[in-house]
XYZ file of C-alpha atoms in Angstrom:
748
model
C 113.512 -97.083 -21.827
C 113.448 -96.735 -25.627
C 109.649 -96.418 -25.511
C 109.957 -93.638 -22.958
C 112.499 -91.788 -25.111
C 110.342 -92.161 -28.206
C 107.330 -90.831 -26.316
C 109.393 -87.903 -25.035
C 110.533 -87.046 -28.551
C 106.980 -87.308 -29.853
C 105.718 -85.086 -27.030
C 108.488 -82.542 -27.642
C 107.677 -82.491 -31.351
C 104.077 -81.685 -30.546
C 105.032 -78.649 -28.469
C 105.381 -75.227 -30.136
C 108.986 -74.218 -30.737
C 110.291 -70.762 -31.476
C 113.165 -69.150 -33.347
C 114.492 -65.616 -33.408
C 112.618 -63.569 -36.010
C 114.455 -61.229 -38.365
C 112.183 -59.328 -40.761
C 113.239 -57.663 -43.997
C 111.822 -56.795 -47.402
C 111.838 -60.330 -48.773
C 109.960 -61.835 -45.855
C 106.390 -62.337 -44.849
C 104.669 -61.848 -48.184
C 102.234 -64.713 -47.737
C 99.517 -63.653 -45.318
C 97.081 -66.516 -44.991
C 93.522 -66.257 -43.724
C 90.952 -68.885 -42.904
C 88.030 -69.550 -45.234
C 85.549 -68.154 -42.693
C 87.513 -64.934 -42.130
C 85.437 -62.099 -40.676
C 85.419 -58.575 -42.182
C 87.795 -57.407 -39.415
C 90.195 -60.315 -40.080
C 90.241 -59.429 -43.779
C 90.992 -55.834 -42.804
C 93.783 -57.113 -40.548
C 95.427 -58.833 -43.525
C 95.211 -55.707 -45.712
C 96.445 -53.412 -42.945
C 99.386 -55.703 -42.229
C 100.406 -56.064 -45.870
C 100.042 -52.369 -46.753
C 101.952 -51.160 -43.704
C 104.795 -53.665 -44.079
C 105.214 -52.433 -47.657
C 105.562 -48.896 -46.326
C 108.169 -50.010 -43.789
C 110.308 -52.383 -45.881
C 109.501 -51.341 -49.427
C 108.282 -53.811 -52.005
C 107.795 -57.298 -50.573
C 108.736 -60.190 -52.846
C 109.010 -63.925 -52.402
C 107.077 -66.033 -49.888
C 110.142 -67.068 -47.946
C 108.325 -66.771 -44.631
C 104.671 -66.501 -43.714
C 102.443 -64.567 -41.372
C 99.349 -66.592 -40.564
C 96.370 -64.505 -39.509
C 93.102 -65.168 -37.713
C 91.554 -68.632 -37.969
C 93.837 -69.853 -40.736
C 94.459 -73.643 -40.730
C 98.013 -73.004 -39.551
C 96.811 -70.979 -36.530
C 94.250 -73.636 -35.660
C 96.888 -76.362 -35.830
C 99.308 -74.366 -33.699
C 96.966 -73.169 -30.957
C 94.054 -75.562 -31.199
C 90.465 -74.644 -31.995
C 89.374 -74.982 -28.368
C 91.933 -72.422 -27.196
C 91.063 -70.005 -29.992
C 87.335 -70.297 -29.291
C 88.010 -69.496 -25.629
C 89.744 -66.181 -26.403
C 87.903 -63.001 -25.458
C 86.486 -60.583 -28.016
C 89.702 -58.531 -28.067
C 92.220 -61.045 -26.757
C 95.040 -62.046 -29.115
C 98.151 -64.220 -29.488
C 101.349 -63.422 -31.396
C 103.947 -66.188 -31.736
C 106.791 -67.288 -33.994
C 107.780 -70.857 -34.853
C 111.131 -72.573 -35.382
C 111.143 -71.555 -39.060
C 110.589 -67.868 -38.372
C 106.927 -67.838 -39.409
C 104.624 -65.568 -37.408
C 101.113 -66.309 -36.137
C 98.677 -63.519 -35.218
C 95.256 -64.647 -34.101
C 92.614 -63.638 -31.610
C 89.049 -63.680 -30.429
C 86.180 -62.256 -32.421
C 85.262 -59.708 -33.529
C 88.353 -57.562 -32.811
C 91.085 -59.847 -31.462
C 92.994 -60.611 -34.675
C 92.733 -57.017 -35.912
C 94.029 -55.678 -32.596
C 96.816 -58.263 -32.695
C 97.929 -56.929 -36.077
C 97.778 -53.317 -34.864
C 99.705 -54.242 -31.721
C 102.334 -56.007 -33.848
C 102.720 -53.046 -36.226
C 102.802 -50.503 -33.388
C 104.670 -52.084 -30.483
C 106.998 -54.346 -32.496
C 107.499 -52.744 -35.915
C 107.406 -49.163 -34.591
C 104.549 -47.599 -36.545
C 102.589 -44.908 -34.693
C 99.159 -43.594 -35.695
C 99.564 -40.308 -33.854
C 96.616 -38.459 -35.400
C 94.158 -39.223 -38.195
C 96.349 -37.107 -40.476
C 99.809 -38.050 -39.238
C 101.264 -41.553 -39.110
C 104.898 -42.271 -38.364
C 106.290 -45.052 -40.579
C 109.860 -46.240 -39.891
C 111.920 -47.041 -42.997
C 113.778 -50.294 -42.364
C 115.896 -52.808 -44.239
C 115.923 -55.282 -41.373
C 114.176 -55.675 -38.039
C 115.250 -58.143 -35.361
C 112.293 -59.190 -33.246
C 113.737 -62.144 -31.377
C 111.398 -64.880 -30.238
C 107.719 -63.936 -30.249
C 105.334 -65.235 -27.611
C 102.753 -62.570 -26.766
C 99.361 -62.970 -25.134
C 97.408 -59.717 -24.672
C 93.970 -58.598 -23.606
C 92.780 -55.151 -22.484
C 92.634 -54.012 -18.881
C 89.296 -52.308 -19.614
C 86.480 -53.813 -21.682
C 84.996 -50.447 -22.764
C 87.567 -47.870 -23.881
C 86.761 -44.396 -25.116
C 88.227 -40.903 -25.220
C 86.374 -37.891 -26.603
C 87.765 -34.928 -28.454
C 91.265 -34.412 -29.642
C 90.919 -34.088 -33.370
C 88.961 -32.040 -35.860
C 90.489 -32.830 -39.297
C 88.460 -33.353 -42.474
C 87.885 -37.047 -41.780
C 86.666 -36.269 -38.310
C 83.003 -36.026 -37.521
C 81.422 -34.377 -34.531
C 84.577 -33.841 -32.460
C 85.228 -37.555 -31.976
C 88.218 -39.575 -33.082
C 88.275 -40.750 -36.682
C 86.877 -44.337 -36.547
C 89.824 -45.925 -38.363
C 92.297 -44.003 -36.220
C 90.361 -45.095 -33.119
C 90.573 -48.779 -34.092
C 94.290 -48.543 -34.849
C 94.856 -47.166 -31.358
C 92.733 -49.952 -29.822
C 89.764 -47.777 -28.849
C 86.537 -49.737 -29.170
C 84.229 -46.735 -28.942
C 84.465 -43.350 -30.690
C 82.056 -41.512 -28.364
C 80.156 -40.453 -31.482
C 76.489 -39.608 -31.244
C 74.350 -42.340 -32.751
C 73.843 -40.478 -36.048
C 77.585 -39.945 -36.412
C 80.239 -42.162 -37.946
C 81.163 -45.215 -35.885
C 83.788 -47.926 -36.237
C 82.511 -50.228 -38.980
C 82.510 -54.026 -38.881
C 85.528 -53.940 -41.200
C 87.446 -52.374 -38.322
C 85.935 -54.559 -35.639
C 82.821 -52.617 -34.726
C 82.231 -50.923 -31.372
C 81.355 -51.674 -27.789
C 78.181 -49.631 -27.939
C 75.814 -47.784 -25.687
C 72.177 -48.244 -26.629
C 69.960 -45.520 -27.972
C 68.707 -42.973 -27.097
C 71.769 -41.558 -25.268
C 75.150 -42.793 -24.029
C 74.738 -40.715 -20.846
C 71.905 -38.878 -19.058
C 69.662 -41.480 -20.678
C 66.495 -40.819 -18.648
C 65.930 -37.406 -20.211
C 65.324 -39.134 -23.568
C 63.851 -42.366 -22.276
C 61.188 -40.309 -20.478
C 61.492 -36.815 -22.043
C 59.557 -34.136 -20.210
C 58.482 -32.437 -23.451
C 56.298 -35.493 -24.146
C 55.573 -37.200 -20.857
C 54.968 -34.172 -18.660
C 51.853 -33.514 -20.720
C 50.587 -37.099 -20.672
C 52.035 -38.440 -17.419
C 53.014 -35.634 -15.037
C 53.061 -38.220 -12.237
C 56.355 -39.525 -13.700
C 58.115 -36.353 -12.563
C 59.270 -35.208 -9.151
C 57.235 -33.118 -6.759
C 59.052 -29.939 -5.726
C 57.404 -27.397 -3.442
C 54.179 -29.346 -3.674
C 54.010 -29.415 -7.490
C 55.099 -31.843 -10.207
C 57.875 -30.254 -12.252
C 59.373 -31.195 -15.640
C 62.604 -29.394 -16.509
C 63.908 -30.960 -19.714
C 67.556 -31.922 -19.288
C 67.308 -31.027 -15.583
C 64.246 -33.168 -14.891
C 63.939 -35.071 -11.637
C 61.727 -38.156 -11.578
C 59.310 -39.845 -9.200
C 61.437 -42.971 -8.909
C 59.019 -44.777 -6.592
C 56.238 -44.680 -9.206
C 55.685 -48.232 -10.589
C 54.173 -46.827 -13.790
C 57.398 -44.896 -14.460
C 59.326 -48.141 -14.072
C 57.099 -49.961 -16.564
C 57.300 -47.170 -19.134
C 61.093 -46.952 -18.777
C 61.366 -50.713 -19.365
C 59.088 -50.414 -22.390
C 61.179 -47.588 -23.864
C 64.489 -49.393 -23.301
C 63.065 -52.494 -24.987
C 62.050 -50.344 -27.968
C 65.508 -48.818 -28.360
C 67.345 -52.095 -27.803
C 65.435 -53.676 -30.678
C 66.594 -50.813 -32.892
C 70.174 -51.376 -31.750
C 70.538 -55.071 -30.871
C 74.338 -54.991 -30.616
C 74.398 -52.504 -27.736
C 76.128 -53.644 -24.556
C 75.268 -50.852 -22.114
C 72.108 -48.840 -21.442
C 72.105 -45.447 -19.749
C 69.530 -45.246 -16.943
C 71.070 -42.015 -15.691
C 69.736 -38.693 -14.479
C 70.117 -35.516 -16.483
C 72.316 -32.494 -15.874
C 71.567 -29.672 -13.423
C 68.930 -31.675 -11.563
C 67.521 -30.009 -8.465
C 66.380 -32.436 -5.761
C 64.707 -35.806 -5.141
C 60.952 -36.095 -5.344
C 59.043 -35.024 -2.214
C 56.334 -37.709 -2.409
C 56.023 -40.219 0.449
C 57.298 -43.128 -1.634
C 60.444 -41.339 -2.791
C 61.133 -39.890 0.628
C 60.872 -43.398 2.086
C 63.464 -44.600 -0.435
C 65.697 -41.656 0.420
C 65.451 -42.486 4.114
C 66.143 -46.176 3.471
C 69.202 -45.651 1.282
C 70.413 -42.433 3.009
C 71.615 -40.797 -0.233
C 69.836 -39.970 -3.482
C 72.180 -42.343 -5.314
C 70.362 -45.214 -3.602
C 67.068 -44.182 -5.177
C 68.616 -44.334 -8.650
C 70.404 -47.611 -7.946
C 67.159 -49.133 -6.677
C 65.339 -47.961 -9.817
C 68.080 -49.282 -12.120
C 68.121 -52.617 -10.283
C 64.397 -53.000 -10.939
C 64.814 -52.058 -14.616
C 67.676 -54.544 -15.006
C 65.733 -57.334 -13.325
C 62.797 -56.949 -15.704
C 64.980 -56.921 -18.839
C 67.612 -59.494 -17.905
C 66.052 -62.474 -19.695
C 65.592 -60.533 -22.941
C 69.033 -58.923 -22.863
C 71.309 -61.194 -20.809
C 74.572 -59.614 -22.009
C 73.580 -55.991 -21.370
C 74.719 -53.830 -18.438
C 72.212 -51.225 -17.213
C 74.185 -48.226 -15.981
C 73.310 -45.483 -13.512
C 75.385 -42.489 -12.399
C 77.544 -41.609 -9.441
C 77.622 -37.965 -10.485
C 77.125 -34.611 -8.811
C 74.273 -35.178 -6.322
C 74.383 -38.964 -6.786
C 78.151 -39.274 -6.417
C 77.971 -40.147 -2.727
C 77.424 -43.922 -2.319
C 74.163 -45.192 -0.822
C 73.682 -47.512 2.118
C 71.620 -50.682 2.559
C 71.637 -51.646 -1.129
C 73.847 -53.421 -3.683
C 73.865 -53.363 -7.466
C 72.573 -56.403 -9.333
C 75.076 -58.410 -11.367
C 73.803 -56.767 -14.595
C 73.869 -53.209 -13.241
C 76.772 -50.797 -13.593
C 77.635 -47.501 -11.931
C 79.446 -44.782 -13.861
C 81.583 -42.783 -11.425
C 82.305 -39.258 -12.641
C 85.388 -37.428 -11.367
C 83.419 -34.182 -11.309
C 85.290 -31.278 -9.736
C 88.044 -33.499 -8.327
C 91.492 -32.001 -7.764
C 93.928 -33.381 -10.315
C 97.120 -31.336 -10.170
C 98.655 -34.587 -8.931
C 97.147 -38.120 -9.233
C 93.937 -38.774 -7.336
C 95.504 -41.290 -4.963
C 98.710 -39.317 -4.443
C 99.254 -38.751 -0.677
C 99.626 -35.019 -1.385
C 96.173 -34.816 -2.971
C 94.386 -34.278 0.322
C 92.011 -31.578 -0.944
C 89.580 -33.633 -3.041
C 91.564 -36.367 -4.761
C 92.196 -38.755 -1.868
C 88.660 -38.192 -0.613
C 87.381 -39.131 -4.069
C 89.202 -42.452 -3.836
C 88.368 -43.194 -0.196
C 84.823 -41.829 0.021
C 83.522 -42.481 -3.489
C 85.424 -45.136 -5.437
C 86.147 -47.606 -2.645
C 82.644 -47.755 -1.147
C 81.022 -47.933 -4.590
C 83.345 -50.825 -5.510
C 82.047 -52.736 -2.489
C 78.445 -52.604 -3.690
C 78.929 -52.756 -7.477
C 81.320 -54.913 -9.506
C 80.570 -53.146 -12.814
C 82.131 -49.712 -12.388
C 82.666 -47.413 -15.357
C 84.883 -44.378 -14.809
C 84.246 -41.013 -16.433
C 87.278 -38.809 -16.002
C 87.797 -35.198 -17.083
C 91.254 -34.587 -18.489
C 90.794 -31.084 -19.859
C 89.284 -27.693 -19.189
C 87.350 -26.551 -22.268
C 86.387 -23.228 -20.744
C 89.782 -21.756 -21.522
C 93.216 -22.549 -22.915
C 95.239 -22.944 -19.736
C 97.642 -25.825 -20.048
C 97.300 -29.068 -18.144
C 100.340 -28.985 -15.835
C 101.081 -32.667 -16.284
C 99.202 -34.998 -18.667
C 101.366 -37.847 -17.348
C 99.390 -38.039 -14.102
C 96.785 -39.970 -16.045
C 99.134 -42.962 -16.050
C 98.750 -43.320 -12.285
C 95.052 -42.440 -12.373
C 94.351 -45.138 -14.952
C 96.345 -47.679 -12.967
C 94.245 -46.824 -9.936
C 90.996 -47.152 -11.916
C 92.040 -50.601 -13.148
C 92.298 -51.833 -9.573
C 88.590 -51.189 -9.052
C 87.037 -52.247 -12.353
C 87.576 -54.156 -15.570
C 84.431 -52.890 -17.265
C 85.412 -49.551 -18.696
C 86.682 -45.999 -18.727
C 85.817 -42.843 -20.623
C 88.264 -39.927 -20.631
C 86.501 -36.702 -21.572
C 89.100 -34.770 -23.513
C 89.423 -31.288 -25.001
C 87.925 -30.016 -28.215
C 90.490 -29.426 -30.900
C 94.087 -30.476 -31.273
C 95.312 -27.211 -29.761
C 94.238 -27.646 -26.137
C 95.938 -28.997 -23.046
C 98.684 -31.101 -24.567
C 96.818 -32.237 -27.631
C 97.125 -34.149 -29.838
C 99.461 -36.325 -27.767
C 96.843 -36.819 -25.065
C 94.402 -38.702 -27.277
C 97.199 -40.943 -28.540
C 98.408 -41.591 -24.987
C 94.919 -42.375 -23.679
C 94.555 -45.213 -26.177
C 97.631 -46.918 -24.759
C 96.628 -46.276 -21.148
C 93.109 -47.586 -21.629
C 94.522 -50.780 -23.148
C 97.072 -51.336 -20.366
C 98.187 -48.483 -18.079
C 100.932 -50.642 -16.557
C 102.793 -51.069 -19.844
C 103.311 -47.484 -21.006
C 106.421 -45.310 -20.753
C 104.532 -42.053 -21.202
C 107.548 -39.733 -21.076
C 109.475 -41.791 -23.644
C 106.436 -41.868 -25.924
C 106.043 -38.109 -25.524
C 109.656 -37.523 -26.525
C 109.206 -39.623 -29.666
C 105.951 -37.860 -30.445
C 107.443 -34.364 -30.144
C 110.432 -35.211 -32.328
C 108.245 -36.714 -35.040
C 105.178 -34.481 -34.970
C 106.894 -31.095 -34.569
C 110.047 -31.926 -36.524
C 112.956 -29.640 -35.697
C 110.760 -27.809 -33.196
C 110.064 -30.984 -31.247
C 112.890 -30.684 -28.742
C 111.616 -27.252 -27.692
C 108.037 -28.498 -27.318
C 109.233 -31.419 -25.214
C 111.301 -29.069 -23.041
C 108.285 -26.762 -22.671
C 106.125 -29.592 -21.323
C 108.922 -30.951 -19.177
C 109.310 -27.530 -17.587
C 105.577 -27.382 -16.801
C 105.745 -30.862 -15.275
C 108.776 -29.942 -13.179
C 107.117 -26.758 -11.905
C 103.958 -28.652 -11.036
C 105.885 -31.439 -9.299
C 107.894 -28.944 -7.257
C 104.827 -27.009 -6.152
C 102.595 -30.083 -5.864
C 99.357 -28.456 -6.936
C 96.230 -30.228 -5.765
C 93.665 -27.500 -6.405
C 93.401 -27.908 -10.169
C 89.761 -28.797 -10.701
C 88.214 -30.111 -13.896
C 84.743 -31.314 -14.704
C 82.421 -31.078 -17.672
C 82.657 -27.628 -19.218
C 84.330 -25.906 -16.302
C 87.741 -26.026 -14.775
C 90.119 -24.204 -12.508
C 93.876 -24.021 -12.849
C 95.587 -21.830 -10.237
C 97.031 -18.640 -11.670
C 100.276 -19.078 -9.758
C 100.973 -22.329 -11.612
C 102.379 -20.549 -14.640
C 104.341 -17.717 -13.037
C 105.817 -14.931 -15.124
C 109.222 -16.626 -14.986
C 107.747 -19.966 -16.103
C 105.782 -18.290 -18.872
C 108.794 -16.360 -20.133
C 110.765 -19.589 -20.368
C 107.881 -21.017 -22.372
C 107.845 -17.913 -24.572
C 111.543 -18.257 -25.401
C 111.038 -21.930 -26.277
C 108.132 -20.869 -28.478
C 110.332 -18.453 -30.423
C 113.005 -21.129 -30.872
C 110.452 -23.682 -32.065
C 108.965 -21.190 -34.521
C 112.381 -20.432 -35.959
C 113.317 -24.114 -36.174
C 110.194 -24.913 -38.208
C 110.117 -21.836 -40.427
C 110.741 -23.953 -43.531
C 107.847 -26.335 -42.839
C 104.372 -24.836 -43.026
C 102.740 -27.877 -41.421
C 105.174 -28.240 -38.523
C 105.186 -24.482 -37.939
C 101.393 -24.524 -37.631
C 101.625 -27.388 -35.139
C 104.122 -25.411 -33.066
C 101.759 -22.447 -33.026
C 98.995 -24.748 -31.827
C 101.183 -26.087 -29.029
C 101.758 -22.634 -27.552
C 98.199 -21.297 -27.727
C 97.865 -21.932 -23.988
C 100.995 -19.936 -23.226
C 99.797 -16.975 -25.312
C 96.406 -17.122 -23.648
C 98.083 -17.125 -20.248
C 99.982 -13.937 -21.124
C 96.719 -12.301 -22.173
C 95.009 -13.510 -19.005
C 97.711 -11.987 -16.784
C 98.365 -8.852 -18.830
C 97.442 -6.328 -16.151
C 99.562 -8.038 -13.519
C 102.518 -8.497 -15.873
C 102.224 -5.288 -17.887
C 105.519 -3.750 -16.758
C 107.419 -7.048 -16.937
C 106.150 -7.670 -20.467
C 107.342 -4.235 -21.538
C 110.765 -4.988 -20.028
C 110.924 -8.155 -22.169
C 109.741 -6.219 -25.267
C 106.552 -8.266 -25.543
C 103.656 -6.301 -27.032
C 100.263 -7.545 -25.866
C 98.684 -6.526 -29.175
C 101.135 -8.766 -31.045
C 100.379 -11.684 -28.717
C 96.652 -11.183 -29.222
C 96.894 -10.894 -33.003
C 99.036 -14.039 -33.271
C 96.578 -15.957 -31.110
C 93.483 -14.817 -32.992
C 95.125 -15.403 -36.367
C 95.939 -19.015 -35.543
C 92.469 -19.721 -34.139
C 90.843 -18.246 -37.235
C 93.156 -20.320 -39.437
C 92.124 -23.454 -37.549
C 88.475 -22.540 -37.947
C 88.932 -22.037 -41.706
C 90.931 -25.257 -42.091
C 88.561 -27.614 -40.326
C 85.258 -25.769 -40.225
C 84.528 -26.244 -36.539
C 82.401 -23.171 -36.029
C 80.637 -24.689 -33.042
C 83.881 -25.084 -31.106
C 86.615 -22.818 -32.412
C 84.342 -19.784 -32.654
C 83.630 -20.149 -28.961
C 87.345 -19.932 -28.217
C 87.797 -17.035 -30.626
C 84.994 -15.222 -28.837
C 86.567 -15.992 -25.476
C 89.929 -14.571 -26.552
C 88.355 -11.460 -28.060
C 86.392 -10.924 -24.873
C 89.508 -11.321 -22.763
C 91.386 -8.810 -24.923
C 88.519 -6.314 -24.710
C 88.710 -6.500 -20.898
C 92.492 -6.080 -20.732
C 92.209 -2.649 -19.126
C 89.668 -3.707 -16.488
C 91.743 -4.189 -13.382
C 89.986 -6.917 -11.423
C 91.015 -9.745 -9.146
C 89.381 -12.448 -7.042
C 90.016 -14.857 -4.221
C 89.713 -17.642 -6.822
C 87.795 -18.343 -10.013
C 86.506 -21.243 -12.058
C 87.289 -21.915 -15.704
C 87.164 -18.829 -17.890
C 84.732 -17.086 -15.517
C 87.413 -14.571 -14.590
C 86.730 -11.557 -12.319
C 86.834 -9.063 -15.204
C 83.538 -10.511 -16.423
C 81.773 -8.982 -13.427
C 82.574 -5.475 -14.687
C 82.197 -5.723 -18.480
C 78.615 -4.413 -18.647
C 77.216 -7.732 -19.892
C 74.749 -9.583 -17.660
C 75.266 -12.843 -19.544
C 78.955 -13.060 -18.665
C 79.848 -13.443 -15.015
C 82.484 -14.180 -12.440
C 82.259 -17.684 -10.948
C 84.127 -18.302 -7.726
C 83.977 -22.083 -7.915
C 83.513 -22.318 -4.140
C 80.748 -21.386 -1.712
C 82.388 -18.183 -0.489
C 84.627 -15.900 -2.513
C 85.322 -12.283 -3.215
C 85.733 -10.324 -6.424
C 87.147 -6.817 -6.573
C 87.832 -4.002 -8.997
C 90.698 -1.518 -8.836
C 90.177 1.909 -10.399
C 92.937 4.013 -11.928
C 91.942 6.851 -9.606
C 89.598 7.026 -6.594
C 85.922 7.231 -7.554
C 82.970 8.524 -5.554
C 80.195 5.974 -5.100
C 76.588 6.906 -4.375
C 74.672 3.870 -5.636
C 75.515 0.258 -6.456
C 73.451 -2.312 -8.319
C 75.064 -5.689 -7.715
C 73.815 -8.633 -9.778
C 74.706 -11.577 -7.590
C 73.254 -14.737 -9.136
C 70.621 -16.316 -11.328
C 66.977 -16.205 -10.351
C 66.866 -19.934 -9.512
C 68.704 -19.097 -6.269
C 66.480 -18.367 -3.280
C 68.758 -15.925 -1.467
C 72.315 -14.696 -1.240
C 74.393 -13.052 1.479
C 76.877 -10.382 0.425
C 79.055 -7.589 1.744
C 80.791 -4.748 -0.117
C 83.949 -3.135 1.223
C 86.206 -0.392 -0.065
C 89.794 0.763 0.286
C 91.991 3.598 -0.878
C 95.275 1.709 -0.605
C 94.302 -1.977 -0.840
C 95.307 -2.521 2.784
C 92.847 -0.716 5.019
C 89.237 -1.678 4.306
C 85.918 -0.136 5.360
C 82.272 -1.056 4.836
C 80.524 0.337 1.790
C 77.508 -1.967 2.130
C 77.279 -3.930 5.359
C 76.435 -7.631 5.375
C 73.065 -7.974 3.655
C 70.779 -10.624 2.230
C 69.306 -10.392 -1.250
C 66.196 -12.299 -2.368
C 64.628 -12.386 -5.838
C 61.190 -11.090 -6.794
C 58.840 -12.628 -9.329
C 59.471 -9.760 -11.737
C 63.261 -10.156 -11.572
C 65.388 -12.008 -14.118
C 68.317 -12.128 -11.688
C 69.007 -12.125 -7.980
C 70.360 -8.597 -7.438
C 70.758 -5.891 -4.807
C 70.123 -2.173 -5.286
C 71.999 -0.191 -2.617
C 71.819 3.595 -2.328
C 74.472 4.725 0.144
C 73.579 7.017 3.081
C 76.400 9.270 1.943
C 78.929 9.069 -0.921
C 82.234 7.278 -0.318
C 85.481 7.368 -2.259
C 87.260 4.125 -3.101
C 90.124 2.971 -5.278
C 89.397 -0.689 -4.531
C 85.864 -2.075 -4.395
C 85.462 -5.657 -3.132
C 82.258 -7.709 -3.141
C 82.207 -10.839 -0.974
C 79.483 -13.399 -1.682
C 78.421 -16.438 0.375
C 75.373 -18.454 1.424
C 73.933 -18.632 -2.084
C 70.919 -20.810 -1.301
C 69.254 -23.117 -3.828
C 66.009 -25.077 -3.390
C 66.187 -27.887 -0.820
C 68.615 -25.644 1.151
C 71.495 -26.646 -1.081
C 74.375 -24.168 -1.214
C 75.485 -22.893 -4.607
C 78.859 -21.496 -5.667
C 79.489 -17.784 -5.274
C 79.077 -15.708 -8.440
C 78.953 -12.056 -9.455
C 77.167 -11.361 -12.738
C 77.703 -7.630 -12.886
C 78.200 -4.543 -10.756
C 76.928 -1.148 -11.901
C 78.390 1.957 -10.263
C 76.220 5.063 -9.834
C 73.485 4.014 -12.301
C 70.629 6.463 -12.803
C 68.168 3.664 -13.592
C 67.915 -0.105 -13.521
C 69.978 -1.627 -16.323
C 68.074 -3.391 -19.088
C 67.521 -7.066 -18.571
C 67.184 -7.064 -14.791
C 63.390 -6.740 -14.780
C 60.927 -8.609 -16.957
C 59.070 -6.429 -19.400
């Protein structure tokens, strides 16, 4: 019996024991590292020590210890075997019976992420932006018993955009800021600044590109001259189109050259973990050769041709690069899953949420337009044939400033993504910290990509607003809460985002909603009048609201006058802030685009135009501004665009520029009205086709006899592309009673 008791006591003594931890300024000065500490583990020690000093003040006396990384104390506590088994970013945080703390993890990033997690989630530090960190000032902090074991839900974690301060390069998150928020990829181009080894390094895509890789693996500017057989046959001819190139994927020589090129780039970048074997943008159609058409028939969809090609690439390179995933797209024409094929174990598929409705979460029962179909018809079937899914989501609309109705929906979207993959996610975000709920969005995405099931997004947003906007924070939080409430009540599902285009329904921000936002804006401005920095942040936060007023000026003109809101003042305030941002951060390639967009919108304020719907900033006014390069984009296959004149006009001739020359034909009809209710034909249903000498697809209609109209509506449909694909409806320009063809329509 005594032997049993002794053994029990010995066994109990060998088990880890814990005590409640109470931190204060005299604690935790001795931060021990192992002799073989990595650069990231050394950074972890310095980050921990420097930040605890900021929180508690000067730290004196080694009363208690924090043991970091592979220190002897951590090895004794957890055992070398357990530590060696931890994943690259997996970490442990524990306390012992004396109040000492142990933070250790896998390599290269585990210990560093453990320290950042400890400082953020437990101590309360927040790295909100590269230029703004919240540091609590504490005398004492009760942490209780610590026993934490964490690893990310997604292996690859990246969000683009969000910040453009002086330490920010190429519109990607500052590398140190990215590491502190547990991003392991900055989305930077390969010549840009990446996360250094001191901050754990990155989970990298190989050269030459992190997406659309084939256009640089086999660039048409080189290979179309030497190997035209690598490129697709369209209309009986091989065609190379640069970024829009299609390839002859059944050609064995193309396969061998692609393998050779990947091998070349991988040797230049041996730490890369993923390789893009993905088609370019704006591709046209699969190759018409017998081999490619046989593949298309076998796999039913074009995506199968690319998956087959990527499988063969991955098989040839597996022995040389056993830890690399070769990734193809499920994007645009290849989004629809193939049949009769599965991805190899070292092949990944990047699913892009291109043009998917996101006013509510994708898997929300209300999202019947495109969201639920995206889950049921794209994600689920792809997950059955590929275990390595990477999601590419679009969480902004860079074409204009309209506000995202509810950034919080990304919590549910990310939770849904995590049920189908562990490999990775990339959230394509807005440019600049003044768009669509920035800069909170980039901060939030870091937490969601680490673990979307452990984030109280609304609570974090409240803290962010109070800290980032100061006294104006409560008004900013109320502004966003109001937008969320309006969106939830109306349940919008037709908000579409994707790449550089987007559509947010005009009715989302009604005049009443916008006026509430405007009053909150005035209150926030007044509350921050004594702080130049916070006042500027408030002005950034309401850029979308000001833009929305400008966008709806004609419709709201009388109501704005009733509320004593001068459109010229709104415009000047908006332009002034954008120009200030441009001067502060020097982002001519992004901010100037928005400045130009706002100036263009203001210049069209007296053009009274409307449309059945529109996409991004391709508003109906652009069809009547006299500029062929700006155009109305319906965003769907059939839509109408109309102009209202101040007084009835007599029409004798119309030149209607319908689409770009790459379209084969277009069906259109032009109707008129004097009261907006009773409509009559001006030009009956007709079909326009381009000529070789034309730069655009346009129609030149001389009327049998003049007609008077106050409303002139052009309906466009059946815009036919090569391979009988149907394009979206557009209207580039409409010229009324021209005496000659406008410049630019015909080649000189």
